[in-house]
Short mmCIF file of C-alpha atoms in Angstrom, two decimals:
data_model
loop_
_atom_site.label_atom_id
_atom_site.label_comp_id
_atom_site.label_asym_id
_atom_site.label_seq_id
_atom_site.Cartn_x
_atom_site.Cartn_y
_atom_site.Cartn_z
CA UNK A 1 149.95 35.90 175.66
CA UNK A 2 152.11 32.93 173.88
CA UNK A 3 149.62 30.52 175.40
CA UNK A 4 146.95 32.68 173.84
CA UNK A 5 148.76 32.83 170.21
CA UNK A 6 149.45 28.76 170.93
CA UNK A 7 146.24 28.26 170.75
CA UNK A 8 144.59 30.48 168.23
CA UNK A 9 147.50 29.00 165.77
CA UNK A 10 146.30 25.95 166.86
CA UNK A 11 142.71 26.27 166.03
CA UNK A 12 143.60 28.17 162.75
CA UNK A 13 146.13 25.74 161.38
CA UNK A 14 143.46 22.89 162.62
CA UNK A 15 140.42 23.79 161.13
CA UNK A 16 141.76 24.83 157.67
CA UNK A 17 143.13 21.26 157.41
CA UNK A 18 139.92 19.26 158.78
CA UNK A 19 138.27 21.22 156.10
CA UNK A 20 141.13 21.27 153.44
CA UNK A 21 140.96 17.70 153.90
CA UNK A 22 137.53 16.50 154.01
CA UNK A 23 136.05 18.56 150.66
CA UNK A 24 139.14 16.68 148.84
CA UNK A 25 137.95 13.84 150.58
CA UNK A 26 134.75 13.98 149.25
CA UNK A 27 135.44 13.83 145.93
CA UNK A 28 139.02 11.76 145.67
CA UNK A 29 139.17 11.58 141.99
CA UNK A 30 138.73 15.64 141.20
CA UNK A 31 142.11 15.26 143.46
CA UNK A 32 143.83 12.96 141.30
CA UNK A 33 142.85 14.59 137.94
CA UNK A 34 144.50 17.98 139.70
CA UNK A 35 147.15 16.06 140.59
CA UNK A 36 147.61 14.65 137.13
CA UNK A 37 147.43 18.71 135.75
CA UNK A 38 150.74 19.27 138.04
CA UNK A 39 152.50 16.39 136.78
CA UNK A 40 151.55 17.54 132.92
CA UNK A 41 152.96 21.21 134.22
CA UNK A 42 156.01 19.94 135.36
CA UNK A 43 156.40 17.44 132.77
CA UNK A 44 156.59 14.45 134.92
CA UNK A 45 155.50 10.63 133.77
CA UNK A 46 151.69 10.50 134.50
CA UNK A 47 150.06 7.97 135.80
CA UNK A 48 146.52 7.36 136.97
CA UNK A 49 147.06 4.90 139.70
CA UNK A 50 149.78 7.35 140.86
CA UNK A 51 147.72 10.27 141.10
CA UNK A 52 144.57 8.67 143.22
CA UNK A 53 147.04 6.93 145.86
CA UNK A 54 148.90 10.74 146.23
CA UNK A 55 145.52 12.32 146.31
CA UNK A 56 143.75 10.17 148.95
CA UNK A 57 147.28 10.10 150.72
CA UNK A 58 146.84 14.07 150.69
CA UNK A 59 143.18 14.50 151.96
CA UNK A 60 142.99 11.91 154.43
CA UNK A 61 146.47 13.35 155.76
CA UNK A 62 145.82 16.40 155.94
CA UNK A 63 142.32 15.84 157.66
CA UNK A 64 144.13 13.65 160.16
CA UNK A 65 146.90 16.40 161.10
CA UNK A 66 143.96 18.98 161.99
CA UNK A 67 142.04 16.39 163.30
CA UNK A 68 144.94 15.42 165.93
CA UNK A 69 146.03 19.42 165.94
CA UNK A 70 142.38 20.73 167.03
CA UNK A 71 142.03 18.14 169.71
CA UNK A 72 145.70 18.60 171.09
CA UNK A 73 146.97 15.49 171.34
CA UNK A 74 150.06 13.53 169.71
CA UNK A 75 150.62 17.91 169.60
CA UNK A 76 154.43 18.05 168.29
CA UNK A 77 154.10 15.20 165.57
CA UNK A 78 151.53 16.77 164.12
CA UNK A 79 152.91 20.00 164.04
CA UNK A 80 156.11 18.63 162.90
CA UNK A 81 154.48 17.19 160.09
CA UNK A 82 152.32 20.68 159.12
CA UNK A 83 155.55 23.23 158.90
CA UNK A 84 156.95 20.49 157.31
CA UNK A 85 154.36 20.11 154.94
CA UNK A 86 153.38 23.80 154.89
CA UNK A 87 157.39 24.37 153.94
CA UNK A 88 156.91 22.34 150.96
CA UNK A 89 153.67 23.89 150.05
CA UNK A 90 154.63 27.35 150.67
CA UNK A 91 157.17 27.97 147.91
CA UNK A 92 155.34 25.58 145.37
CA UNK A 93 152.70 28.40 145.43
CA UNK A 94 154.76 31.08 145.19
CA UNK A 95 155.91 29.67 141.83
CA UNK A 96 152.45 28.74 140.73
CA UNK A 97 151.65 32.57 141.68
CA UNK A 98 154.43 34.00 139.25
CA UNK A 99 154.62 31.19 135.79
CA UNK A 100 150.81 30.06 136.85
CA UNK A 101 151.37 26.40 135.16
CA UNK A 102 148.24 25.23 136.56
CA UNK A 103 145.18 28.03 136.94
CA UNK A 104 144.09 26.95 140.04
CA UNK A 105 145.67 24.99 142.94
CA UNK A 106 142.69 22.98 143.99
CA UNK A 107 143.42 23.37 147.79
CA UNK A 108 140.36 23.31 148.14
CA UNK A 109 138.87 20.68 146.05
CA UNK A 110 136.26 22.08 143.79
CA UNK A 111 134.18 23.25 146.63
CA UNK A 112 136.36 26.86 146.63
CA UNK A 113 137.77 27.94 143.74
CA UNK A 114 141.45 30.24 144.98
CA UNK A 115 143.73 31.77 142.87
CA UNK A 116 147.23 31.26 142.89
CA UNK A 117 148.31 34.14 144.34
CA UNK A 118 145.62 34.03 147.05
CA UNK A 119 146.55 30.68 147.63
CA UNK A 120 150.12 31.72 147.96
CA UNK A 121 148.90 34.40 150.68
CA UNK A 122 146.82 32.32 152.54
CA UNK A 123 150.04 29.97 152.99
CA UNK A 124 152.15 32.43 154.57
CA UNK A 125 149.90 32.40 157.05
CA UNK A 126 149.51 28.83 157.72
CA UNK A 127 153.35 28.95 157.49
CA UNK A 128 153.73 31.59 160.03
CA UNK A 129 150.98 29.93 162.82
CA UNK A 130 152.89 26.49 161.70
CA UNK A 131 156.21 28.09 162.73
CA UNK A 132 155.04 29.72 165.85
CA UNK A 133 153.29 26.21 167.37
CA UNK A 134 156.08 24.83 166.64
CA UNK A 135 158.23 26.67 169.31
CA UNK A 136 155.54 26.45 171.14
CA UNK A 137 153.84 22.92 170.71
CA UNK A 138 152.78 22.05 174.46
CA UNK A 139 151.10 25.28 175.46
CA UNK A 140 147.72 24.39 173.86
CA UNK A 141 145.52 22.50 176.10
CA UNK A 142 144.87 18.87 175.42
CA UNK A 143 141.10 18.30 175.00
CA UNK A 144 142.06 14.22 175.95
CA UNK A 145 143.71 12.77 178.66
CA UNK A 146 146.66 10.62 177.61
CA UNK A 147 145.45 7.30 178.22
CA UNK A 148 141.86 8.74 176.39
CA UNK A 149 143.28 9.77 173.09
CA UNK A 150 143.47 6.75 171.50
CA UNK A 151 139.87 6.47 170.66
CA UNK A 152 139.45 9.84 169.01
CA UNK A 153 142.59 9.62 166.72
CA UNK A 154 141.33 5.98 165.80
CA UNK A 155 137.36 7.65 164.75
CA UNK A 156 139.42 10.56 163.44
CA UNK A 157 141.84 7.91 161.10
CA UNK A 158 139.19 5.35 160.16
CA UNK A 159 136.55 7.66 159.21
CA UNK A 160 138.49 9.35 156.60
CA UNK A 161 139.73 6.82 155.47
CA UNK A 162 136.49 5.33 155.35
CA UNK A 163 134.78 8.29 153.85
CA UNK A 164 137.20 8.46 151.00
CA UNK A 165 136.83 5.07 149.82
CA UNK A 166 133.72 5.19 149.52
CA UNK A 167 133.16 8.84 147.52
CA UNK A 168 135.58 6.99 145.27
CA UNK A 169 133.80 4.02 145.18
CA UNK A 170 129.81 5.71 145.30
CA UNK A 171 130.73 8.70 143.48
CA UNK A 172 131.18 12.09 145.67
CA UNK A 173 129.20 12.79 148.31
CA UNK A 174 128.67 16.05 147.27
CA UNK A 175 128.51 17.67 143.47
CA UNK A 176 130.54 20.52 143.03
CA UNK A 177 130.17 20.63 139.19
CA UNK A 178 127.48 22.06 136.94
CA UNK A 179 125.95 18.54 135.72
CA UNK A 180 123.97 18.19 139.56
CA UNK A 181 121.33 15.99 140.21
CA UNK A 182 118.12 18.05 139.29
CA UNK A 183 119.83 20.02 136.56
CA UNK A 184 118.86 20.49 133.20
CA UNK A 185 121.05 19.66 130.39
CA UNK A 186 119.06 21.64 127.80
CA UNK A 187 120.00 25.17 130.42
CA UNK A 188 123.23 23.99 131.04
CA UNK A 189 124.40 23.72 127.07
CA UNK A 190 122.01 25.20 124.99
CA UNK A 191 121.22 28.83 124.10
CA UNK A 192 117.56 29.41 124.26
CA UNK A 193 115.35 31.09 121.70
CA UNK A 194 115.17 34.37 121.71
CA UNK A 195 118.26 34.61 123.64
CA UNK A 196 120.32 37.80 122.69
CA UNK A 197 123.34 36.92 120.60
CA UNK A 198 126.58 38.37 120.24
CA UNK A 199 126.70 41.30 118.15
CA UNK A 200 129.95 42.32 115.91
CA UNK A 201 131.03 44.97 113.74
CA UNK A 202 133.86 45.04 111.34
CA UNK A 203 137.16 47.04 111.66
CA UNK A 204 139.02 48.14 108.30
CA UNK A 205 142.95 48.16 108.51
CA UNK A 206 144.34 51.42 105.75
CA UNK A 207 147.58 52.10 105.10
CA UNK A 208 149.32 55.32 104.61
CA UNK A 209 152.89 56.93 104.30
CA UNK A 210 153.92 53.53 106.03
CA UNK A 211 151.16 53.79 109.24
CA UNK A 212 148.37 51.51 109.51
CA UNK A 213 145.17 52.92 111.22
CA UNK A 214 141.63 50.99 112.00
CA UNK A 215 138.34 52.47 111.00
CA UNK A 216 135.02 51.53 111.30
CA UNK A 217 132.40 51.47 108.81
CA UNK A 218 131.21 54.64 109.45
CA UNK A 219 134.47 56.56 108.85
CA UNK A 220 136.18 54.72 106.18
CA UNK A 221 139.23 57.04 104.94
CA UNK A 222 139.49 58.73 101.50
CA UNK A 223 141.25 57.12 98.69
CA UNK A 224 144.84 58.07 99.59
CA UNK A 225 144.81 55.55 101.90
CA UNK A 226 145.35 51.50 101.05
CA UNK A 227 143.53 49.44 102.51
CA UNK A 228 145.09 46.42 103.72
CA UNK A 229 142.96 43.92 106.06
CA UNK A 230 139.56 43.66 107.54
CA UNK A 231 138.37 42.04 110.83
CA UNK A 232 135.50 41.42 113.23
CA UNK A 233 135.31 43.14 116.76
CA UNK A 234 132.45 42.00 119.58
CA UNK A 235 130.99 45.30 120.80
CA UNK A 236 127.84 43.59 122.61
CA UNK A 237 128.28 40.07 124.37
CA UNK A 238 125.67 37.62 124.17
CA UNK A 239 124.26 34.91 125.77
CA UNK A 240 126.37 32.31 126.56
CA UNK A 241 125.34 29.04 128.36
CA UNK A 242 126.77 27.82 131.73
CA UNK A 243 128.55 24.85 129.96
CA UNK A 244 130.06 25.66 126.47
CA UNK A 245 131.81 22.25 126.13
CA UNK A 246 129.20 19.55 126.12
CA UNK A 247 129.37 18.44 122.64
CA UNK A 248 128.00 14.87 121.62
CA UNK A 249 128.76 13.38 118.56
CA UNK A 250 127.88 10.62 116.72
CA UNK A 251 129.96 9.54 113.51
CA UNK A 252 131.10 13.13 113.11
CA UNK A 253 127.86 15.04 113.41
CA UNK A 254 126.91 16.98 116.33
CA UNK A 255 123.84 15.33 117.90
CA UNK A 256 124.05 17.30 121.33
CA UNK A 257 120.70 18.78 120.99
CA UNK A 258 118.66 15.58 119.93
CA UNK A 259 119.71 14.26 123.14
CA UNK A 260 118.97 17.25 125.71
CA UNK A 261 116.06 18.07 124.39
CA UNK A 262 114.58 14.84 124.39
CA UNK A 263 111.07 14.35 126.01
CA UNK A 264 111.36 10.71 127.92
CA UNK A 265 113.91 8.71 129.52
CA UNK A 266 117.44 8.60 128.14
CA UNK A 267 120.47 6.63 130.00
CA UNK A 268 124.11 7.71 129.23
CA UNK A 269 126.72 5.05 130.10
CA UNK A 270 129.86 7.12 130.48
CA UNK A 271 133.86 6.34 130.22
CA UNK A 272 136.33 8.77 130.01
CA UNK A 273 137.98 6.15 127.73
CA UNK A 274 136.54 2.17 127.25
CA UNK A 275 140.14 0.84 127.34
CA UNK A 276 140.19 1.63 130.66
CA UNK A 277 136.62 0.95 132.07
CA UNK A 278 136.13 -1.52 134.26
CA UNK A 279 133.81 -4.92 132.72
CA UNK A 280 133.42 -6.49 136.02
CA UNK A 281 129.41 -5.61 136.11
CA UNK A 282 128.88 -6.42 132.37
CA UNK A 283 125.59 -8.50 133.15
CA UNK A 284 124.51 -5.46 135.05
CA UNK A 285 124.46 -3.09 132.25
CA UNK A 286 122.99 -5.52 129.68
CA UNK A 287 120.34 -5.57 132.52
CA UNK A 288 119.62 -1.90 132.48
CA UNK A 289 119.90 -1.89 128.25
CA UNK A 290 117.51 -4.80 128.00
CA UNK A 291 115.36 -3.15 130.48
CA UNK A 292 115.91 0.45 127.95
CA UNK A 293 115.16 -1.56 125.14
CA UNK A 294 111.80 -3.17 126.55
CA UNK A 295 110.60 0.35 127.46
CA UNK A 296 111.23 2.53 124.27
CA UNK A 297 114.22 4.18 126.17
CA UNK A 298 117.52 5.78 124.53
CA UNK A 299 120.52 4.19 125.37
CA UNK A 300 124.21 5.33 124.64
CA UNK A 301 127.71 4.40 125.53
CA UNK A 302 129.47 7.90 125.64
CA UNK A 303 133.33 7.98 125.95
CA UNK A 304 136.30 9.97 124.16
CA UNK A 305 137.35 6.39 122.89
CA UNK A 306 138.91 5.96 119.20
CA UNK A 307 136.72 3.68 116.79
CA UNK A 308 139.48 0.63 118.05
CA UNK A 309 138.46 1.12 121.67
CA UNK A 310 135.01 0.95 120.75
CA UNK A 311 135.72 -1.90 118.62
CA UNK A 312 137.29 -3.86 121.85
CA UNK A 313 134.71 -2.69 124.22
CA UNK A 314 131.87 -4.35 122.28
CA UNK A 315 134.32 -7.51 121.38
CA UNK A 316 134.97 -8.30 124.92
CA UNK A 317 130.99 -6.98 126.69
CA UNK A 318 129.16 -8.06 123.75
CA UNK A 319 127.52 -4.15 123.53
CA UNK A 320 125.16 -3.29 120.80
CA UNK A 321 124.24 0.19 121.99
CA UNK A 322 124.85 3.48 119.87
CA UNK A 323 128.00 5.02 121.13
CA UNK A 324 128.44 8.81 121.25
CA UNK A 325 131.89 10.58 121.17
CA UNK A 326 132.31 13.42 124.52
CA UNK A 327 135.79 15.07 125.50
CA UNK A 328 137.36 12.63 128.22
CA UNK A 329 137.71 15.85 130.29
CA UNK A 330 133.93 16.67 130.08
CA UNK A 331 133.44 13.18 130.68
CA UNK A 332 135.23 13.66 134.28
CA UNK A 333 133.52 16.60 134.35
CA UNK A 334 130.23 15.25 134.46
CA UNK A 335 130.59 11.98 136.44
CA UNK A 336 133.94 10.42 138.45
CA UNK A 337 132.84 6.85 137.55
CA UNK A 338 134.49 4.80 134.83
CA UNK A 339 131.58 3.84 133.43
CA UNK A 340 128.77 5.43 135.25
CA UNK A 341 125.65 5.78 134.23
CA UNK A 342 123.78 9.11 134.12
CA UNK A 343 119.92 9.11 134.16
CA UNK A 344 118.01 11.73 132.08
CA UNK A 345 113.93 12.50 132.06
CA UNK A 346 113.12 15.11 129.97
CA UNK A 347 116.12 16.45 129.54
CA UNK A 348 116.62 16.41 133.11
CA UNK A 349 119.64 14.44 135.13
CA UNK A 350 117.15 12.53 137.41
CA UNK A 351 120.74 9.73 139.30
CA UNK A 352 124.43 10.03 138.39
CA UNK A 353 125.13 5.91 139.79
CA UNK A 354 128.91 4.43 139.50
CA UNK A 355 129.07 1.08 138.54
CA UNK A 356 129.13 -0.02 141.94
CA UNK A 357 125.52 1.00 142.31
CA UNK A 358 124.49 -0.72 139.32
CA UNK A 359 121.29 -2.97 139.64
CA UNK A 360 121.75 -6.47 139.48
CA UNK A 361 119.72 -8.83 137.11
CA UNK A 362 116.05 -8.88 138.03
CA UNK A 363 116.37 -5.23 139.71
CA UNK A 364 116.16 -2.99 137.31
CA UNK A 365 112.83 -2.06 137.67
CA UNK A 366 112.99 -1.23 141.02
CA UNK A 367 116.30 0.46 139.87
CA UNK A 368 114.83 2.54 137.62
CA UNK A 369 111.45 3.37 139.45
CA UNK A 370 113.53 5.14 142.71
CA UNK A 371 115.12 7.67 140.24
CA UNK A 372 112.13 7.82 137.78
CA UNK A 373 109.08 7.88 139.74
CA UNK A 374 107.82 10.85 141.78
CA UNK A 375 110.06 13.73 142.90
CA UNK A 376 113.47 13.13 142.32
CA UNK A 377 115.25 10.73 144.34
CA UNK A 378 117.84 12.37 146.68
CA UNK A 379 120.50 9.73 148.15
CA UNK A 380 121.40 9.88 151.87
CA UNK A 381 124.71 9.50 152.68
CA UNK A 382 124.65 8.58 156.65
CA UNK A 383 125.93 5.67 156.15
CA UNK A 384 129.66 6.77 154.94
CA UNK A 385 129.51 9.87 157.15
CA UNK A 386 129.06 7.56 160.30
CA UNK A 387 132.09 7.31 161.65
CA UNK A 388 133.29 10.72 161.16
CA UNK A 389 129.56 11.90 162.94
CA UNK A 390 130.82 9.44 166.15
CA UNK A 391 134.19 11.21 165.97
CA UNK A 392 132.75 15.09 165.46
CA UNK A 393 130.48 13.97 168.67
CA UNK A 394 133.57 12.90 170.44
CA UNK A 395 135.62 15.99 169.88
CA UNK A 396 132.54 18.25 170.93
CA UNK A 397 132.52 15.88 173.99
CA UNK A 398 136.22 16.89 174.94
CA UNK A 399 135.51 20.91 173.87
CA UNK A 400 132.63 20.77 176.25
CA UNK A 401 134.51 19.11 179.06
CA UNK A 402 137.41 21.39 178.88
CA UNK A 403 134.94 24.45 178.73
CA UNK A 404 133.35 23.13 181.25
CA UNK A 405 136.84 22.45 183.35
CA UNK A 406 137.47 26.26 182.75
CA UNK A 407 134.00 27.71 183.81
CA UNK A 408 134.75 25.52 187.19
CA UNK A 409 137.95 26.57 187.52
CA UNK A 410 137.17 30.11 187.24
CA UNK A 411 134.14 29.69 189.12
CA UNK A 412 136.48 28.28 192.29
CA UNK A 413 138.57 31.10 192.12
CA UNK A 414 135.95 33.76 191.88
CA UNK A 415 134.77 32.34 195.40
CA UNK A 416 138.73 31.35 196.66
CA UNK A 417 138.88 35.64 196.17
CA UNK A 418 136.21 36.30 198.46
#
């Protein structure tokens, strides 16, 4: 029976941190700009380089420890390391459950959205299956001989590590936020016509003998009464649009419509902030505004910068484009690159590309004709997932083998009995 709970423990406390690990994994910076929300909660100095090194630190670590847990070997490190880790974690989210100083613990990355308290629960759990393994750390079966376990934990190490870098780098793998590739900004922020709104009546405060009552408008009170206040109450919600905080502005006046509902091809370079964008691949964006220019296309620098910033942006890059003000956290909402550049057609977001993926000179047309022509251009992602595809193959390769050991083995017996 312990060998039984050994290794269900095993497989639990294994698979929920392959998987806690590899969604953060996917998109590294989410996990720094959660991290950054604790550190504002707990008043703690903030700082950005900080919070990425702690937040690839946390997915690629705690990927590794299932990794290493679900295929048995180097068995009491990493369950050492879990309770450890899961006694840290533990009470943290039992205090997050009661003051709630962040609203959501992001254990999950943006792919699964837990509450507090469930988050609290589900680490009880963990706890528990951590604290049981840990008295009983050799009874799960190793899936890799001794001298064999080196390769696995090596695929299962680098390919994290790899696949981290570059969702960091390439922007994630995988969009877990509203502004998708194939999504329409005009849905996404505007209200439509015809769209029901939100209807509101009014609510009359009286006074009498000292007591203050509310009344409608249909049952106002007679004159002994004084009135004293009147407000608005929402009786019938409207429609309200998936994203209510996409707001662009230009010199003060809100220009957020003009620019989702345009019919043609509009490019948004986007920086949380231009004082901290990175000018290495200047000669690659004049490329792609030159190219804008030659074609009768919108371009716009978008950040939450201050009119200095902007000043020292164009000082040092030479840029001549419009620039449009957008809340730094909407900006990190809608792409993880500082500066990216987002692709519209028609209102439509057509490539999200970080500045890593910028064209160089004398490409933009090809550039511009894989996200503009035809359907719209999907990117494959093979190439980062590689190594963790050869290590996935691997551990099926040692499940198979010991299933295989254990159909034999019971097989043998069967025929030993008779």
């Amino acid at each position: 029976m312990k060998r039984f709970l050994a290794e269900l423990s095993r497989i639990i406390l294994g698979l929920t941190f392959v998987f806690s690990g590899f969604v953060k994994a996917i998109d590294p910076q989410g996990g720094a700009i959660k991290i950054g929300e604790y550190f504002t909660a707990f008043s703690w100095p903030k700082e950005d380089s900080l919070s990425l090194s702690l937040s690839i630190l946390l997915c690629c670590g705690e990927f590794i420890l299932g990794a290493l847990l679900l295929m048995g070997i180097y068995r009491r490190t990493a369950v050492r390391l879990i309770f450890a880790f899961m006694c840290v974690m533990t009470p943290l989210t039992l205090y997050l459950a009661i003051f709630n100083p962040v609203a959501e613990c992001g254990c999950f990355g943006d792919a699964i959205m837990v509450s507090n308290w469930e988050t609290f629960f589900k680490n009880v759990v963990l706890l528990a299956a951590a604290t049981f393994l840990l008295k009983n750390a050799r009874k799960p079966q190793m899936l890799f001989s001794a001298n064999g376990r080196w390769l696995p934990a090596i695929l299962a190490i680098g390919g994290i590590f790899v696949f981290t870098i570059a969702n960091l780098v390439y922007l994630p793998m995988l969009d877990f936020r509203p502004f998708k590739v194939g999504k329409s900004l005009s849905e996404l922020t505007q209200v439509p016509d015809g769209a029901p709104e939100d209807v509101y009546d009014y609510v009359f405060v009286y006074e009498k003998n000292g007591k203050k009552e509310e009344f409608d408008m249909e049952n106002l009170p007679d004159e002994t009464w004084t009135y004293v206040d009147r407000h608005e109450r929402l009786i019938k919600k409207g429609y309200t649009p998936p994203v209510t905080d996409f707001l662009l502005l230009r010199d003060g006046e809100d220009v957020t419509s003009q620019i989702v509902n345009d019919d043609g091809v509009t490019l948004l370079l986007l920086s949380p902030t231009w004082e901290k964008a990175r000018d290495e691949k200047m000669d690659n964006i004049s490329e792609m505004y030159d190219y804008a220019c030659a074609h009768g296309w919108n371009f716009y620098g978008v950040s939450a910068s201050t009119s200095d910033e902007i000043s020292a942006w164009r000082y040092n890059t030479g840029a001549d484009y419009p620039m449009l003000f957008l809340d730094a956290v909407t900006v990190k909402t809608v792409t993880r690159g500082n500066p990216s550049l987002i692709i519209l057609k028609d209102g439509v977001i057509r490539g999200k590309v970080s500045d890593a993926g910028f064209p160089n000179v004398g490409q933009a047309q090809a550039f511009f004709d894989r996200y503009l022509e035809g359907e719209i251009y999907r990117n494959t992602y093979w190439g980062r997932l590689s190594i963790l595809i050869v290590w996935a193959a691997v551990f099926l390769f040692g499940v198979s083998r010991k299933i295989g050991f254990y159909v034999s083995s019971l097989s043998h017996s069967r025929k030993t009995d008779e």
